[in-house]
Amino acid sequence: MTDVFPESTWTPARPDCPHPQRWSATDADSTETEVTALVAALVVALQPDYVVETGTCVGNTAEAIGRALLRNGQGQLVTLEVDPVRAEQSRRRCDGLPVTVLGRSSLDWMPELPVDFAFFDSDPVARPLEFRRYLPWMHDRTVVGFHDTGPQHPVRELLAPLEHEGLLVSPLYLPTPRGVCFARAGAR
Ligand SMILES: C[S@@+](CC[C@H](N)C(=O)[O-])C[C@H]1O[C@@H](n2cnc3c(N)ncnc32)[C@H](O)[C@@H]1O
């Protein structure tokens, strides 16, 4: 079990998240433990067949999604990571789970099946581009998540054009330390 630290180590208190110490994370790059658990819970709630994660990092959320899919009894995750060391580490920890870790950029990869659930968590600037790229594989039941939508990050601002174009609909921005948004895919 990897050590976890209070999220306040990395994220200061702010009006819409006054107690960041109530969350935890293994490091500055990995998703808050509680948000990873929420993503995995959505995978259980939504019962997807094909899940995509961009930005595997050290595999915290990939492993949680993989365990959720295993529990579901169907479905697979494809997760993409440009750092070869991180990709290999994640591959090892996801061994035996329905998870494929691809050591390549999200921006030169295309889904091979309809995307039921996606968690966008790579380079902040790449996330809206990834969404546009994968949009043709999304459908009426697709749910997407974007990490780091808090006001200290550029992601929410970068998502605004997608909302204005009607491509990202019913977004729910949650006041977690780094911020996270879940939404539906719009017109395709
Ligand atoms: C914020 S971390 C991901 C955290 C992880 N999803 C989690 O839940 O713990 C971002 C990761 O994305 C990787 N990355 C950045 N740009 C990428 C891209 N275009 N394709 C794939 N990985 C990328 C970085 O190397 C880094 O490991």
Tab-separated table of N, CA and C in Angstrom, residues 36-188:
chain	number	residue	atom	x	y	z
A	36	THR	N	-10.493	9.334	-6.894
A	36	THR	CA	-10.276	8.040	-7.564
A	36	THR	C	-11.385	7.061	-7.171
A	37	ALA	N	-11.739	7.037	-5.886
A	37	ALA	CA	-12.817	6.142	-5.427
A	37	ALA	C	-14.142	6.519	-6.084
A	38	LEU	N	-14.369	7.819	-6.287
A	38	LEU	CA	-15.604	8.264	-6.948
A	38	LEU	C	-15.627	7.800	-8.411
A	39	VAL	N	-14.506	7.926	-9.093
A	39	VAL	CA	-14.427	7.468	-10.489
A	39	VAL	C	-14.721	5.964	-10.555
A	40	ALA	N	-14.117	5.213	-9.641
A	40	ALA	CA	-14.352	3.758	-9.626
A	40	ALA	C	-15.818	3.452	-9.310
A	41	ALA	N	-16.411	4.247	-8.424
A	41	ALA	CA	-17.828	4.038	-8.085
A	41	ALA	C	-18.718	4.311	-9.299
A	42	LEU	N	-18.352	5.298	-10.100
A	42	LEU	CA	-19.118	5.573	-11.327
A	42	LEU	C	-19.008	4.403	-12.304
A	43	VAL	N	-17.841	3.797	-12.330
A	43	VAL	CA	-17.662	2.625	-13.210
A	43	VAL	C	-18.560	1.482	-12.737
A	44	VAL	N	-18.732	1.349	-11.449
A	44	VAL	CA	-19.668	0.331	-10.934
A	44	VAL	C	-21.110	0.755	-11.247
A	45	ALA	N	-21.411	2.029	-11.060
A	45	ALA	CA	-22.794	2.505	-11.255
A	45	ALA	C	-23.222	2.442	-12.716
A	46	LEU	N	-22.272	2.692	-13.626
A	46	LEU	CA	-22.630	2.838	-15.043
A	46	LEU	C	-22.421	1.560	-15.850
A	47	GLN	N	-21.657	0.613	-15.305
A	47	GLN	CA	-21.451	-0.685	-15.963
A	47	GLN	C	-20.977	-0.544	-17.421
A	48	PRO	N	-19.911	0.207	-17.648
A	48	PRO	CA	-19.422	0.393	-19.020
A	48	PRO	C	-18.707	-0.846	-19.560
A	49	ASP	N	-18.700	-0.944	-20.899
A	49	ASP	CA	-17.914	-1.994	-21.559
A	49	ASP	C	-16.504	-1.509	-21.884
A	50	TYR	N	-16.401	-0.230	-22.240
A	50	TYR	CA	-15.111	0.280	-22.728
A	50	TYR	C	-14.835	1.623	-22.062
A	51	VAL	N	-13.753	1.653	-21.301
A	51	VAL	CA	-13.381	2.837	-20.522
A	51	VAL	C	-12.012	3.317	-21.006
A	52	VAL	N	-11.852	4.631	-21.077
A	52	VAL	CA	-10.570	5.226	-21.480
A	52	VAL	C	-10.119	6.179	-20.377
A	53	GLU	N	-8.856	6.115	-20.028
A	53	GLU	CA	-8.243	7.116	-19.140
A	53	GLU	C	-7.044	7.708	-19.858
A	54	THR	N	-6.927	9.022	-19.884
A	54	THR	CA	-5.722	9.645	-20.420
A	54	THR	C	-4.872	10.118	-19.248
A	55	GLY	N	-3.582	9.788	-19.278
A	55	GLY	CA	-2.702	10.128	-18.173
A	55	GLY	C	-2.832	9.100	-17.063
A	56	THR	N	-2.092	8.018	-17.211
A	56	THR	CA	-2.167	6.929	-16.219
A	56	THR	C	-1.427	7.306	-14.943
A	57	CYS	N	-0.346	8.059	-15.104
A	57	CYS	CA	0.573	8.376	-14.004
A	57	CYS	C	1.073	7.062	-13.411
A	58	VAL	N	1.004	6.879	-12.103
A	58	VAL	CA	1.517	5.638	-11.510
A	58	VAL	C	0.422	4.593	-11.345
A	59	GLY	N	-0.759	4.873	-11.901
A	59	GLY	CA	-1.783	3.831	-11.996
A	59	GLY	C	-2.800	3.771	-10.866
A	60	ASN	N	-2.852	4.805	-10.022
A	60	ASN	CA	-3.820	4.749	-8.905
A	60	ASN	C	-5.252	4.589	-9.402
A	61	THR	N	-5.652	5.462	-10.342
A	61	THR	CA	-7.044	5.396	-10.819
A	61	THR	C	-7.223	4.230	-11.789
A	62	ALA	N	-6.186	3.937	-12.565
A	62	ALA	CA	-6.283	2.795	-13.491
A	62	ALA	C	-6.544	1.503	-12.716
A	63	GLU	N	-5.810	1.318	-11.632
A	63	GLU	CA	-6.014	0.100	-10.845
A	63	GLU	C	-7.429	0.083	-10.229
A	64	ALA	N	-7.876	1.240	-9.741
A	64	ALA	CA	-9.222	1.303	-9.126
A	64	ALA	C	-10.308	1.020	-10.170
A	65	ILE	N	-10.141	1.572	-11.376
A	65	ILE	CA	-11.116	1.294	-12.443
A	65	ILE	C	-11.050	-0.182	-12.814
A	66	GLY	N	-9.836	-0.719	-12.916
A	66	GLY	CA	-9.676	-2.144	-13.255
A	66	GLY	C	-10.364	-3.038	-12.235
A	67	ARG	N	-10.198	-2.711	-10.958
A	67	ARG	CA	-10.861	-3.526	-9.915
A	67	ARG	C	-12.379	-3.404	-10.010
A	68	ALA	N	-12.859	-2.199	-10.339
A	68	ALA	CA	-14.310	-2.000	-10.495
A	68	ALA	C	-14.842	-2.823	-11.670
A	69	LEU	N	-14.086	-2.836	-12.763
A	69	LEU	CA	-14.516	-3.613	-13.939
A	69	LEU	C	-14.509	-5.113	-13.628
A	70	LEU	N	-13.486	-5.537	-12.886
A	70	LEU	CA	-13.411	-6.952	-12.499
A	70	LEU	C	-14.635	-7.321	-11.666
A	71	ARG	N	-14.968	-6.447	-10.740
A	71	ARG	CA	-16.159	-6.663	-9.907
A	71	ARG	C	-17.425	-6.675	-10.767
A	72	ASN	N	-17.483	-5.788	-11.767
A	72	ASN	CA	-18.660	-5.737	-12.649
A	72	ASN	C	-18.841	-7.049	-13.411
A	73	GLY	N	-17.701	-7.679	-13.765
A	73	GLY	CA	-17.789	-8.921	-14.532
A	73	GLY	C	-17.680	-8.719	-16.024
A	74	GLN	N	-17.576	-7.471	-16.452
A	74	GLN	CA	-17.312	-7.189	-17.864
A	74	GLN	C	-16.700	-5.805	-17.987
A	75	GLY	N	-16.160	-5.561	-19.167
A	75	GLY	CA	-15.603	-4.251	-19.463
A	75	GLY	C	-14.094	-4.242	-19.385
A	76	GLN	N	-13.505	-3.287	-20.119
A	76	GLN	CA	-12.051	-3.131	-20.140
A	76	GLN	C	-11.689	-1.662	-20.104
A	77	LEU	N	-10.502	-1.400	-19.573
A	77	LEU	CA	-9.945	-0.046	-19.542
A	77	LEU	C	-8.722	0.017	-20.441
A	78	VAL	N	-8.669	1.052	-21.272
A	78	VAL	CA	-7.421	1.405	-21.959
A	78	VAL	C	-6.962	2.724	-21.355
A	79	THR	N	-5.727	2.741	-20.841
A	79	THR	CA	-5.193	3.946	-20.204
A	79	THR	C	-3.865	4.295	-20.856
A	80	LEU	N	-3.646	5.588	-21.081
A	80	LEU	CA	-2.497	6.039	-21.882
A	80	LEU	C	-1.557	6.890	-21.057
A	81	GLU	N	-0.262	6.592	-21.183
A	81	GLU	CA	0.751	7.318	-20.408
A	81	GLU	C	2.006	7.490	-21.250
A	82	VAL	N	2.456	8.743	-21.415
A	82	VAL	CA	3.636	8.996	-22.254
A	82	VAL	C	4.957	8.656	-21.564
A	83	ASP	N	4.975	8.669	-20.246
A	83	ASP	CA	6.218	8.385	-19.509
A	83	ASP	C	6.406	6.869	-19.437
A	84	PRO	N	7.484	6.347	-20.075
A	84	PRO	CA	7.629	4.886	-20.145
A	84	PRO	C	7.814	4.221	-18.779
A	85	VAL	N	8.464	4.914	-17.846
A	85	VAL	CA	8.677	4.334	-16.507
A	85	VAL	C	7.335	4.215	-15.783
A	86	ARG	N	6.531	5.274	-15.857
A	86	ARG	CA	5.218	5.251	-15.214
A	86	ARG	C	4.309	4.210	-15.882
A	87	ALA	N	4.402	4.133	-17.205
A	87	ALA	CA	3.560	3.159	-17.919
A	87	ALA	C	3.900	1.742	-17.469
A	88	GLU	N	5.194	1.448	-17.347
A	88	GLU	CA	5.601	0.095	-16.957
A	88	GLU	C	5.200	-0.204	-15.509
A	89	GLN	N	5.359	0.782	-14.645
A	89	GLN	CA	4.951	0.610	-13.240
A	89	GLN	C	3.447	0.316	-13.159
A	90	SER	N	2.674	1.053	-13.950
A	90	SER	CA	1.209	0.870	-13.936
A	90	SER	C	0.830	-0.483	-14.526
A	91	ARG	N	1.545	-0.875	-15.569
A	91	ARG	CA	1.297	-2.183	-16.185
A	91	ARG	C	1.464	-3.292	-15.150
A	92	ARG	N	2.537	-3.178	-14.355
A	92	ARG	CA	2.807	-4.213	-13.342
A	92	ARG	C	1.705	-4.244	-12.294
A	93	ARG	N	1.276	-3.068	-11.836
A	93	ARG	CA	0.287	-3.091	-10.741
A	93	ARG	C	-1.106	-3.469	-11.235
A	94	CYS	N	-1.347	-3.343	-12.548
A	94	CYS	CA	-2.661	-3.714	-13.109
A	94	CYS	C	-2.664	-5.121	-13.690
A	95	ASP	N	-1.568	-5.846	-13.482
A	95	ASP	CA	-1.488	-7.222	-13.993
A	95	ASP	C	-2.668	-8.033	-13.436
A	96	GLY	N	-3.351	-8.759	-14.284
A	96	GLY	CA	-4.481	-9.574	-13.837
A	96	GLY	C	-5.805	-8.825	-13.855
A	97	LEU	N	-5.770	-7.525	-14.107
A	97	LEU	CA	-7.001	-6.727	-14.211
A	97	LEU	C	-7.306	-6.481	-15.691
A	98	PRO	N	-8.559	-6.171	-16.035
A	98	PRO	CA	-8.905	-5.917	-17.444
A	98	PRO	C	-8.462	-4.517	-17.889
A	99	VAL	N	-7.155	-4.297	-17.808
A	99	VAL	CA	-6.567	-2.971	-18.056
A	99	VAL	C	-5.426	-3.110	-19.054
A	100	THR	N	-5.433	-2.281	-20.087
A	100	THR	CA	-4.315	-2.192	-21.025
A	100	THR	C	-3.666	-0.828	-20.851
A	101	VAL	N	-2.398	-0.836	-20.474
A	101	VAL	CA	-1.659	0.418	-20.326
A	101	VAL	C	-0.847	0.629	-21.597
A	102	LEU	N	-1.151	1.679	-22.318
A	102	LEU	CA	-0.426	1.983	-23.557
A	102	LEU	C	0.584	3.089	-23.276
A	103	GLY	N	1.835	2.826	-23.569
A	103	GLY	CA	2.882	3.819	-23.366
A	103	GLY	C	2.969	4.741	-24.557
A	104	ARG	N	1.948	5.533	-24.765
A	104	ARG	CA	1.932	6.444	-25.919
A	104	ARG	C	1.031	7.633	-25.641
A	105	SER	N	1.113	8.604	-26.517
A	105	SER	CA	0.337	9.823	-26.311
A	105	SER	C	-1.135	9.606	-26.635
A	106	SER	N	-1.962	10.174	-25.810
A	106	SER	CA	-3.421	10.173	-26.023
A	106	SER	C	-3.788	10.828	-27.351
A	107	LEU	N	-2.894	11.707	-27.835
A	107	LEU	CA	-3.231	12.494	-29.027
A	107	LEU	C	-2.816	11.821	-30.325
A	108	ASP	N	-2.133	10.668	-30.240
A	108	ASP	CA	-1.973	9.902	-31.487
A	108	ASP	C	-2.593	8.523	-31.372
A	109	TRP	N	-3.572	8.425	-30.545
A	109	TRP	CA	-4.293	7.154	-30.378
A	109	TRP	C	-5.773	7.404	-30.657
A	110	MET	N	-6.421	6.385	-31.161
A	110	MET	CA	-7.868	6.447	-31.384
A	110	MET	C	-8.522	5.271	-30.664
A	111	PRO	N	-9.695	5.463	-30.073
A	111	PRO	CA	-10.407	4.325	-29.470
A	111	PRO	C	-10.718	3.268	-30.526
A	112	GLU	N	-10.807	2.036	-30.078
A	112	GLU	CA	-11.129	0.943	-31.008
A	112	GLU	C	-12.564	0.484	-30.884
A	113	LEU	N	-13.257	0.992	-29.871
A	113	LEU	CA	-14.648	0.595	-29.609
A	113	LEU	C	-15.409	1.834	-29.152
A	114	PRO	N	-16.746	1.773	-29.122
A	114	PRO	CA	-17.502	2.897	-28.562
A	114	PRO	C	-17.058	3.169	-27.117
A	115	VAL	N	-16.863	4.453	-26.801
A	115	VAL	CA	-16.395	4.842	-25.462
A	115	VAL	C	-17.611	5.052	-24.555
A	116	ASP	N	-17.700	4.252	-23.508
A	116	ASP	CA	-18.820	4.381	-22.572
A	116	ASP	C	-18.504	5.345	-21.426
A	117	PHE	N	-17.251	5.347	-21.022
A	117	PHE	CA	-16.822	6.212	-19.909
A	117	PHE	C	-15.378	6.619	-20.175
A	118	ALA	N	-15.083	7.893	-19.960
A	118	ALA	CA	-13.704	8.370	-20.151
A	118	ALA	C	-13.324	9.293	-19.005
A	119	PHE	N	-12.086	9.183	-18.555
A	119	PHE	CA	-11.547	10.065	-17.520
A	119	PHE	C	-10.331	10.764	-18.112
A	120	PHE	N	-10.457	12.078	-18.328
A	120	PHE	CA	-9.409	12.855	-18.977
A	120	PHE	C	-8.504	13.465	-17.902
A	121	ASP	N	-7.246	13.013	-17.874
A	121	ASP	CA	-6.365	13.399	-16.767
A	121	ASP	C	-4.904	13.435	-17.211
A	122	SER	N	-4.649	13.862	-18.448
A	122	SER	CA	-3.261	13.933	-18.933
A	122	SER	C	-2.738	15.354	-18.767
A	123	ASP	N	-2.057	15.856	-19.763
A	123	ASP	CA	-1.624	17.253	-19.756
A	123	ASP	C	-2.875	18.140	-19.836
A	124	PRO	N	-3.017	19.134	-18.959
A	124	PRO	CA	-4.250	19.935	-18.951
A	124	PRO	C	-4.639	20.482	-20.325
A	125	VAL	N	-3.663	20.941	-21.081
A	125	VAL	CA	-3.966	21.529	-22.387
A	125	VAL	C	-4.464	20.463	-23.365
A	126	ALA	N	-4.030	19.226	-23.158
A	126	ALA	CA	-4.413	18.152	-24.091
A	126	ALA	C	-5.853	17.676	-23.866
A	127	ARG	N	-6.398	17.915	-22.673
A	127	ARG	CA	-7.682	17.258	-22.331
A	127	ARG	C	-8.844	17.615	-23.257
A	128	PRO	N	-9.046	18.911	-23.572
A	128	PRO	CA	-10.136	19.188	-24.525
A	128	PRO	C	-9.860	18.617	-25.914
A	129	LEU	N	-8.575	18.545	-26.286
A	129	LEU	CA	-8.219	17.979	-27.592
A	129	LEU	C	-8.525	16.481	-27.620
A	130	GLU	N	-8.233	15.828	-26.508
A	130	GLU	CA	-8.540	14.382	-26.405
A	130	GLU	C	-10.044	14.175	-26.540
A	131	PHE	N	-10.823	15.023	-25.847
A	131	PHE	CA	-12.280	14.882	-25.900
A	131	PHE	C	-12.773	15.020	-27.346
A	132	ARG	N	-12.267	16.040	-28.044
A	132	ARG	CA	-12.689	16.230	-29.446
A	132	ARG	C	-12.291	15.027	-30.300
A	133	ARG	N	-11.094	14.515	-30.045
A	133	ARG	CA	-10.578	13.387	-30.835
A	133	ARG	C	-11.407	12.120	-30.633
A	134	TYR	N	-11.835	11.890	-29.386
A	134	TYR	CA	-12.556	10.648	-29.080
A	134	TYR	C	-14.074	10.797	-29.260
A	135	LEU	N	-14.527	12.030	-29.459
A	135	LEU	CA	-15.969	12.287	-29.538
A	135	LEU	C	-16.708	11.397	-30.544
A	136	PRO	N	-16.128	11.132	-31.738
A	136	PRO	CA	-16.862	10.268	-32.683
A	136	PRO	C	-17.155	8.873	-32.123
A	137	TRP	N	-16.433	8.461	-31.079
A	137	TRP	CA	-16.671	7.133	-30.482
A	137	TRP	C	-17.630	7.221	-29.284
A	138	MET	N	-18.095	8.431	-28.988
A	138	MET	CA	-19.012	8.582	-27.852
A	138	MET	C	-20.448	8.475	-28.347
A	139	HIS	N	-21.352	8.208	-27.429
A	139	HIS	CA	-22.749	7.964	-27.795
A	139	HIS	C	-23.664	8.543	-26.721
A	140	ASP	N	-24.935	8.262	-26.821
A	140	ASP	CA	-25.902	8.904	-25.924
A	140	ASP	C	-25.719	8.541	-24.449
A	141	ARG	N	-25.089	7.403	-24.177
A	141	ARG	CA	-24.924	6.984	-22.772
A	141	ARG	C	-23.534	7.314	-22.220
A	142	THR	N	-22.698	7.907	-23.042
A	142	THR	CA	-21.319	8.175	-22.604
A	142	THR	C	-21.282	9.206	-21.472
A	143	VAL	N	-20.487	8.907	-20.466
A	143	VAL	CA	-20.209	9.853	-19.379
A	143	VAL	C	-18.708	10.107	-19.382
A	144	VAL	N	-18.341	11.381	-19.242
A	144	VAL	CA	-16.920	11.726	-19.228
A	144	VAL	C	-16.575	12.473	-17.944
A	145	GLY	N	-15.344	12.312	-17.501
A	145	GLY	CA	-14.843	13.043	-16.346
A	145	GLY	C	-13.589	13.811	-16.731
A	146	PHE	N	-13.460	15.024	-16.201
A	146	PHE	CA	-12.243	15.822	-16.386
A	146	PHE	C	-11.702	16.153	-15.002
A	147	HIS	N	-10.434	15.836	-14.778
A	147	HIS	CA	-9.829	16.150	-13.488
A	147	HIS	C	-9.227	17.553	-13.528
A	148	ASP	N	-8.971	18.109	-12.348
A	148	ASP	CA	-8.272	19.401	-12.215
A	148	ASP	C	-9.085	20.575	-12.760
A	149	THR	N	-10.375	20.590	-12.491
A	149	THR	CA	-11.211	21.697	-12.968
A	149	THR	C	-11.350	22.790	-11.899
A	150	GLY	N	-10.560	22.699	-10.823
A	150	GLY	CA	-10.594	23.756	-9.806
A	150	GLY	C	-10.046	25.069	-10.362
A	151	PRO	N	-10.347	26.196	-9.666
A	151	PRO	CA	-9.961	27.519	-10.192
A	151	PRO	C	-8.465	27.747	-10.275
A	152	GLN	N	-7.679	26.920	-9.601
A	152	GLN	CA	-6.214	27.072	-9.655
A	152	GLN	C	-5.608	26.425	-10.905
A	153	HIS	N	-6.432	25.721	-11.668
A	153	HIS	CA	-5.955	25.021	-12.868
A	153	HIS	C	-6.633	25.621	-14.113
A	154	PRO	N	-6.034	25.440	-15.296
A	154	PRO	CA	-6.629	26.031	-16.515
A	154	PRO	C	-7.727	25.177	-17.148
A	155	VAL	N	-7.983	23.987	-16.609
A	155	VAL	CA	-8.832	23.022	-17.341
A	155	VAL	C	-10.251	23.533	-17.547
A	156	ARG	N	-10.856	24.118	-16.495
A	156	ARG	CA	-12.258	24.545	-16.643
A	156	ARG	C	-12.395	25.580	-17.758
A	157	GLU	N	-11.458	26.503	-17.788
A	157	GLU	CA	-11.479	27.527	-18.841
A	157	GLU	C	-11.319	26.881	-20.222
A	158	LEU	N	-10.489	25.850	-20.294
A	158	LEU	CA	-10.249	25.166	-21.573
A	158	LEU	C	-11.471	24.360	-22.025
A	159	LEU	N	-12.335	24.020	-21.062
A	159	LEU	CA	-13.540	23.245	-21.418
A	159	LEU	C	-14.669	24.152	-21.900
A	160	ALA	N	-14.581	25.450	-21.593
A	160	ALA	CA	-15.680	26.362	-21.929
A	160	ALA	C	-16.076	26.296	-23.408
A	161	PRO	N	-15.120	26.302	-24.357
A	161	PRO	CA	-15.538	26.213	-25.773
A	161	PRO	C	-16.321	24.936	-26.079
A	162	LEU	N	-15.964	23.842	-25.421
A	162	LEU	CA	-16.701	22.587	-25.665
A	162	LEU	C	-18.152	22.731	-25.206
A	163	GLU	N	-18.337	23.428	-24.080
A	163	GLU	CA	-19.702	23.656	-23.590
A	163	GLU	C	-20.457	24.576	-24.546
A	164	HIS	N	-19.786	25.644	-24.981
A	164	HIS	CA	-20.445	26.608	-25.879
A	164	HIS	C	-20.833	25.966	-27.207
A	165	GLU	N	-20.035	25.027	-27.656
A	165	GLU	CA	-20.343	24.342	-28.929
A	165	GLU	C	-21.353	23.216	-28.752
A	166	GLY	N	-21.781	22.985	-27.524
A	166	GLY	CA	-22.773	21.935	-27.270
A	166	GLY	C	-22.200	20.532	-27.339
A	167	LEU	N	-20.873	20.436	-27.249
A	167	LEU	CA	-20.230	19.117	-27.314
A	167	LEU	C	-20.142	18.462	-25.942
A	168	LEU	N	-20.080	19.326	-24.914
A	168	LEU	CA	-20.012	18.847	-23.532
A	168	LEU	C	-21.258	19.366	-22.835
A	169	VAL	N	-22.126	18.460	-22.400
A	169	VAL	CA	-23.413	18.917	-21.854
A	169	VAL	C	-23.615	18.425	-20.419
A	170	SER	N	-24.497	19.125	-19.713
A	170	SER	CA	-24.836	18.822	-18.313
A	170	SER	C	-23.601	18.656	-17.433
A	171	PRO	N	-22.635	19.574	-17.519
A	171	PRO	CA	-21.436	19.408	-16.684
A	171	PRO	C	-21.753	19.656	-15.210
A	172	LEU	N	-21.196	18.825	-14.370
A	172	LEU	CA	-21.318	18.988	-12.916
A	172	LEU	C	-19.904	19.180	-12.372
A	173	TYR	N	-19.615	20.416	-11.993
A	173	TYR	CA	-18.293	20.730	-11.447
A	173	TYR	C	-18.332	20.548	-9.939
A	174	LEU	N	-17.495	19.671	-9.428
A	174	LEU	CA	-17.523	19.355	-8.001
A	174	LEU	C	-16.396	20.085	-7.263
A	175	PRO	N	-16.719	20.607	-6.049
A	175	PRO	CA	-15.729	21.407	-5.298
A	175	PRO	C	-14.767	20.549	-4.481
A	176	THR	N	-14.028	19.714	-5.165
A	176	THR	CA	-12.969	18.911	-4.549
A	176	THR	C	-11.664	19.713	-4.616
A	177	PRO	N	-10.597	19.291	-3.932
A	177	PRO	CA	-9.394	20.144	-3.914
A	177	PRO	C	-8.883	20.525	-5.304
A	178	ARG	N	-8.678	19.551	-6.160
A	178	ARG	CA	-8.172	19.883	-7.508
A	178	ARG	C	-9.311	20.157	-8.482
A	179	GLY	N	-10.524	19.794	-8.075
A	179	GLY	CA	-11.700	19.986	-8.917
A	179	GLY	C	-11.872	18.818	-9.864
A	180	VAL	N	-13.110	18.428	-10.073
A	180	VAL	CA	-13.406	17.368	-11.039
A	180	VAL	C	-14.784	17.653	-11.624
A	181	CYS	N	-14.942	17.346	-12.901
A	181	CYS	CA	-16.211	17.593	-13.591
A	181	CYS	C	-16.661	16.312	-14.271
A	182	PHE	N	-17.934	15.998	-14.132
A	182	PHE	CA	-18.520	14.889	-14.890
A	182	PHE	C	-19.578	15.472	-15.806
A	183	ALA	N	-19.677	14.939	-17.008
A	183	ALA	CA	-20.571	15.519	-18.011
A	183	ALA	C	-20.991	14.444	-19.002
A	184	ARG	N	-21.886	14.830	-19.903
A	184	ARG	CA	-22.305	13.945	-20.991
A	184	ARG	C	-21.751	14.482	-22.302
A	185	ALA	N	-21.617	13.584	-23.258
A	185	ALA	CA	-21.165	13.989	-24.593
A	185	ALA	C	-22.366	14.505	-25.380
A	186	GLY	N	-22.195	15.654	-26.042
A	186	GLY	CA	-23.283	16.259	-26.793
A	186	GLY	C	-23.273	15.855	-28.247
A	187	ALA	N	-23.730	16.777	-29.098
A	187	ALA	CA	-23.891	16.501	-30.527
A	187	ALA	C	-22.619	15.959	-31.140
A	188	ARG	N	-22.760	14.943	-31.964
A	188	ARG	CA	-21.590	14.332	-32.615
A	188	ARG	C	-21.782	14.328	-34.120
